Short mmCIF file of C-alpha atoms in Angstrom, two decimals:
data_model
loop_
_atom_site.label_atom_id
_atom_site.label_comp_id
_atom_site.label_asym_id
_atom_site.label_seq_id
_atom_site.Cartn_x
_atom_site.Cartn_y
_atom_site.Cartn_z
CA MET A 286 48.03 -7.85 -32.96
CA THR A 287 46.73 -9.33 -29.73
CA ALA A 288 47.60 -12.80 -28.49
CA LEU A 289 46.81 -15.46 -25.89
CA ILE A 290 49.23 -18.01 -24.46
CA ILE A 291 47.60 -21.36 -23.72
CA ASP A 292 49.97 -23.79 -22.00
CA ASP A 293 49.70 -25.80 -18.80
CA GLU A 294 53.29 -24.95 -17.81
CA ASN A 295 53.74 -21.59 -16.12
CA LEU A 296 57.45 -21.51 -16.99
CA ALA A 297 56.64 -22.04 -20.67
CA ARG A 298 54.18 -19.14 -20.69
CA THR A 299 56.69 -16.89 -18.93
CA ALA A 300 59.44 -17.85 -21.37
CA ILE A 301 57.33 -16.77 -24.34
CA LYS A 302 56.46 -13.44 -22.73
CA ASN A 303 60.10 -12.74 -21.94
CA MET A 304 61.24 -13.55 -25.48
CA LEU A 305 58.62 -11.27 -27.03
CA VAL A 306 60.44 -8.25 -25.61
CA ASN A 307 62.25 -6.39 -28.42
CA ILE A 308 60.88 -8.63 -31.19
CA VAL A 309 59.64 -6.48 -34.07
CA ASN A 310 55.85 -6.56 -34.49
CA ALA A 311 55.45 -8.71 -31.39
CA PRO A 312 51.79 -9.11 -30.35
CA THR A 313 50.33 -7.73 -27.15
CA ILE A 314 49.61 -10.56 -24.71
CA VAL A 315 46.05 -10.02 -23.46
CA GLY A 316 45.56 -13.24 -21.52
CA GLU A 317 46.84 -16.64 -20.45
CA ALA A 318 45.23 -20.03 -19.86
CA ASN A 319 46.55 -23.31 -18.51
CA ASP A 320 44.01 -25.76 -19.93
CA VAL A 321 41.62 -26.33 -22.82
CA LYS A 322 38.45 -25.24 -21.02
CA SER A 323 39.74 -21.87 -19.84
CA GLY A 324 41.53 -21.37 -23.15
CA VAL A 325 38.29 -21.70 -25.14
CA GLU A 326 36.54 -19.32 -22.74
CA LEU A 327 39.27 -16.68 -23.14
CA ILE A 328 39.29 -17.00 -26.92
CA GLU A 329 35.52 -16.54 -27.08
CA LYS A 330 35.73 -13.54 -24.76
CA LEU A 331 38.81 -11.70 -26.05
CA LYS A 332 38.84 -12.69 -29.77
CA PRO A 333 42.65 -12.52 -30.09
CA ASN A 334 44.43 -12.38 -33.43
CA LEU A 335 46.93 -15.05 -32.41
CA ILE A 336 47.20 -18.02 -30.04
CA PHE A 337 50.37 -19.63 -28.75
CA LEU A 338 49.04 -23.14 -28.16
CA ASP A 339 50.53 -26.18 -26.43
CA ILE A 340 49.53 -29.65 -27.66
CA GLU A 341 49.27 -31.66 -24.45
CA MET A 342 47.40 -30.14 -21.49
CA SER A 343 45.80 -31.50 -18.34
CA ASP A 344 42.23 -31.65 -19.69
CA GLY A 345 42.86 -32.30 -23.38
CA THR A 346 44.90 -31.34 -26.42
CA GLY A 347 45.40 -28.28 -28.55
CA PHE A 348 43.63 -30.10 -31.38
CA GLU A 349 40.55 -30.55 -29.19
CA LEU A 350 40.61 -26.84 -28.38
CA LEU A 351 40.76 -25.89 -32.05
CA LYS A 352 37.71 -28.03 -32.85
CA GLN A 353 35.71 -25.77 -30.52
CA ILE A 354 36.74 -22.48 -32.18
CA THR A 355 36.51 -23.24 -35.91
CA HIS A 356 34.08 -20.33 -36.29
CA ILE A 357 36.76 -17.86 -35.21
CA ASN A 358 39.42 -16.52 -37.58
CA VAL A 359 42.59 -16.71 -35.48
CA TYR A 360 46.23 -17.48 -36.21
CA VAL A 361 47.95 -20.23 -34.25
CA ILE A 362 51.56 -20.95 -33.37
CA PHE A 363 51.87 -24.37 -31.76
CA THR A 364 54.46 -24.85 -29.03
CA THR A 365 55.42 -28.46 -28.47
CA ALA A 366 58.01 -30.98 -27.45
CA PHE A 367 59.03 -33.18 -30.38
CA ASN A 368 56.04 -35.01 -31.79
CA SER A 369 56.62 -36.28 -35.32
CA TYR A 370 52.95 -36.99 -36.06
CA ALA A 371 51.83 -33.53 -34.95
CA ILE A 372 54.65 -31.79 -36.80
CA GLN A 373 53.70 -33.64 -39.99
CA ALA A 374 50.14 -32.33 -39.57
CA PHE A 375 51.41 -28.77 -39.08
CA LYS A 376 53.46 -28.91 -42.28
CA PHE A 377 50.51 -30.17 -44.31
CA SER A 378 48.39 -27.28 -43.04
CA ALA A 379 51.07 -24.55 -43.26
CA ILE A 380 50.67 -23.99 -39.51
CA ASN A 381 53.58 -22.47 -37.62
CA TYR A 382 55.05 -24.48 -34.78
CA LEU A 383 57.90 -24.06 -32.29
CA LEU A 384 59.80 -26.89 -30.62
CA LYS A 385 60.44 -26.60 -26.90
CA PRO A 386 62.70 -25.28 -25.55
CA ILE A 387 61.81 -22.38 -27.82
CA ALA A 388 64.63 -20.41 -29.43
CA ARG A 389 64.12 -16.65 -29.67
CA GLU A 390 65.16 -16.61 -33.35
CA ASP A 391 62.56 -19.26 -34.20
CA LEU A 392 59.89 -17.30 -32.34
CA ALA A 393 60.79 -14.11 -34.22
CA GLU A 394 60.65 -15.92 -37.57
CA ALA A 395 57.26 -17.50 -36.83
CA LEU A 396 55.85 -14.14 -35.73
CA ALA A 397 57.13 -12.45 -38.90
CA GLN A 398 55.30 -15.03 -41.02
CA VAL A 399 52.09 -14.68 -39.03
CA HIS A 400 52.28 -10.88 -39.14
CA ALA A 401 52.64 -10.95 -42.94
CA ARG A 402 49.50 -13.10 -43.21
CA TYR A 403 47.68 -10.86 -40.74
CA LEU A 404 48.38 -7.81 -42.91
CA GLN A 405 46.73 -9.57 -45.86
CA ASN A 406 43.51 -9.48 -43.81
CA ASP A 407 41.99 -12.66 -45.24
CA ASN A 408 40.40 -15.83 -43.87
CA ALA A 409 43.38 -18.06 -44.61
CA SER A 410 43.93 -18.96 -40.97
CA LYS A 411 40.43 -20.41 -40.65
CA TYR A 412 40.91 -22.70 -43.66
CA MET A 413 44.39 -23.72 -42.51
CA LEU A 414 43.02 -24.75 -39.11
CA GLN A 415 40.11 -26.62 -40.69
CA THR A 416 42.60 -28.52 -42.85
CA LEU A 417 44.71 -29.32 -39.79
CA ILE A 418 41.74 -30.70 -37.87
CA SER A 419 40.47 -32.70 -40.86
CA ASN A 420 43.86 -34.33 -41.47
CA HIS A 421 44.35 -35.05 -37.77
CA GLU A 422 41.03 -36.90 -37.58
CA ASN A 423 41.34 -38.72 -40.92
CA THR A 424 43.41 -41.92 -40.75
CA ASP A 425 43.47 -42.38 -44.54
CA SER A 426 46.51 -40.36 -45.61
CA LYS A 427 45.53 -40.63 -49.29
CA THR A 428 42.63 -38.27 -48.65
CA HIS A 429 44.66 -35.82 -46.58
CA LYS A 430 44.75 -32.25 -47.79
CA LEU A 431 47.76 -30.00 -48.31
CA VAL A 432 47.84 -26.22 -47.98
CA LEU A 433 49.91 -24.71 -50.80
CA ALA A 434 51.09 -21.13 -50.41
CA ASP A 435 52.24 -18.44 -52.80
CA LYS A 436 52.82 -14.70 -52.40
CA ASP A 437 49.11 -13.98 -52.85
CA GLY A 438 47.59 -16.57 -50.53
CA TYR A 439 46.76 -20.25 -50.33
CA ILE A 440 44.97 -23.10 -52.02
CA ILE A 441 43.98 -26.42 -50.44
CA LYS A 442 44.33 -29.62 -52.48
CA SER A 443 43.92 -33.33 -51.75
CA LEU A 444 47.13 -35.34 -51.85
CA ASN A 445 45.61 -37.75 -54.35
CA SER A 446 45.14 -34.89 -56.82
CA ILE A 447 48.89 -34.16 -56.98
CA VAL A 448 50.73 -35.91 -59.82
CA ARG A 449 54.21 -34.45 -59.39
CA LEU A 450 56.22 -31.51 -58.09
CA GLU A 451 59.05 -29.73 -59.90
CA GLY A 452 61.61 -27.56 -58.15
CA GLN A 453 62.22 -24.14 -59.67
CA GLY A 454 64.86 -22.46 -57.52
CA ASN A 455 63.27 -21.54 -54.20
CA TYR A 456 59.81 -22.30 -55.62
CA THR A 457 57.94 -25.49 -56.49
CA ASN A 458 55.57 -26.04 -59.40
CA VAL A 459 52.86 -28.47 -58.28
CA VAL A 460 51.07 -30.33 -61.11
CA PHE A 461 47.58 -31.78 -60.55
CA ASN A 462 45.66 -34.62 -62.19
CA ASP A 463 43.32 -32.20 -63.99
CA GLY A 464 46.28 -30.68 -65.86
CA SER A 465 46.40 -27.48 -63.80
CA SER A 466 49.40 -26.37 -61.75
CA PHE A 467 50.31 -24.04 -58.88
CA LEU A 468 53.61 -22.28 -58.20
CA SER A 469 54.26 -22.57 -54.47
CA SER A 470 56.61 -20.27 -52.57
CA TYR A 471 58.06 -23.25 -50.68
CA SER A 472 61.13 -25.13 -51.90
CA LEU A 473 61.09 -28.73 -53.13
CA ALA A 474 63.04 -29.78 -50.02
CA HIS A 475 60.13 -28.62 -47.85
CA TYR A 476 57.75 -30.90 -49.72
CA GLU A 477 60.16 -33.84 -49.74
CA THR A 478 60.09 -34.20 -45.95
CA THR A 479 56.35 -33.58 -45.87
CA LEU A 480 55.23 -35.89 -48.67
CA GLU A 481 57.61 -38.86 -48.81
CA PRO A 482 55.87 -40.69 -45.93
CA LYS A 483 52.61 -40.32 -47.89
CA GLY A 484 53.45 -42.17 -51.10
CA PHE A 485 55.64 -39.60 -52.84
CA PHE A 486 59.28 -40.06 -53.88
CA ARG A 487 62.04 -37.67 -54.93
CA ILE A 488 63.47 -39.24 -58.08
CA PHE A 489 65.82 -36.39 -59.02
CA LYS A 490 67.06 -33.16 -57.50
CA SER A 491 64.25 -31.25 -59.23
CA HIS A 492 61.41 -33.80 -59.21
CA ILE A 493 59.10 -35.45 -56.68
CA VAL A 494 56.47 -37.85 -58.02
CA ASN A 495 53.28 -39.32 -56.61
CA LEU A 496 53.92 -43.06 -56.95
CA ALA A 497 50.21 -43.62 -57.59
CA TYR A 498 50.57 -41.75 -60.91
CA VAL A 499 53.69 -43.55 -62.14
CA THR A 500 52.68 -45.77 -65.07
CA ARG A 501 56.03 -47.10 -66.26
CA TYR A 502 59.76 -47.26 -65.61
CA SER A 503 62.21 -47.47 -68.53
CA ASN A 504 65.94 -48.26 -68.44
CA ASN A 505 66.48 -46.00 -71.46
CA ASP A 506 68.80 -43.00 -71.09
CA GLY A 507 69.96 -44.12 -67.66
CA GLY A 508 66.46 -44.44 -66.25
CA ILE A 509 63.16 -42.74 -67.10
CA VAL A 510 59.98 -42.50 -65.00
CA ILE A 511 56.80 -42.09 -67.06
CA MET A 512 53.83 -40.42 -65.42
CA SER A 513 50.11 -40.81 -66.12
CA ASP A 514 50.04 -37.41 -67.85
CA GLY A 515 52.71 -38.60 -70.30
CA THR A 516 55.55 -36.65 -68.69
CA GLN A 517 58.91 -38.43 -68.86
CA LEU A 518 61.31 -37.66 -66.02
CA ARG A 519 64.92 -38.67 -65.45
CA ILE A 520 65.75 -40.58 -62.30
CA SER A 521 68.98 -40.14 -60.36
CA ALA A 522 71.35 -43.12 -60.43
CA THR A 523 71.44 -43.10 -56.63
CA LYS A 524 67.64 -43.36 -56.44
CA LYS A 525 67.02 -46.19 -58.93
CA GLU A 526 67.11 -49.21 -56.66
CA GLN A 527 64.98 -47.63 -53.95
CA PHE A 528 62.47 -46.46 -56.56
CA LYS A 529 62.23 -49.93 -58.14
CA THR A 530 61.50 -51.40 -54.72
CA LEU A 531 58.70 -48.90 -54.12
CA PHE A 532 57.26 -49.16 -57.63
CA SER A 533 57.27 -52.95 -57.94
#
């Protein structure tokens, strides 16, 4: 794999290059840029497989750069200081990100994930980036899209199509409003932090529900949540009061 580093801090670019030494399957760095304009030019010229991309730069943002290269199939690892809104967007789009100061172990893990996708030789990265840009520009979170991954690839679904999620060990079964489902290779805990700010709620250790699809709450059997598809789900005793507040 070949890679570019696009960051307006020279020390940050150097740190990444130094940490790549001795990392298995590390990409070959073929260029560096310190702003959006020169970054786009290098991407167009060199067609790298991967970009290490900062969010805030002197002449714009990493999001603005991505909008100019949507025709190119390239993987991206964002490098950023803590930015909760941006990180939320990355999780929705299954985009890798690293928090500064970058830890070598985190870099190695992100690269391993990207390398596995690269070996699949598909166009997943293009769709993931398009989803990221779309969500970033769309202020209505109900129409945001979520990238769901399994061992074979990805699907992209609107949040308002998801009825509920059920944890199955390290996997999550995602149920949609058309009756179909998808077994994701991410755990339920991953989706809890991603979805709860968007109208979802974890009612039990194995269940997250979209509050928009809850039709009824019953006090029977210690507390039952009834979904629009007829599914009846138990609610944890510790979650009841918070749920009632949200559902009322």
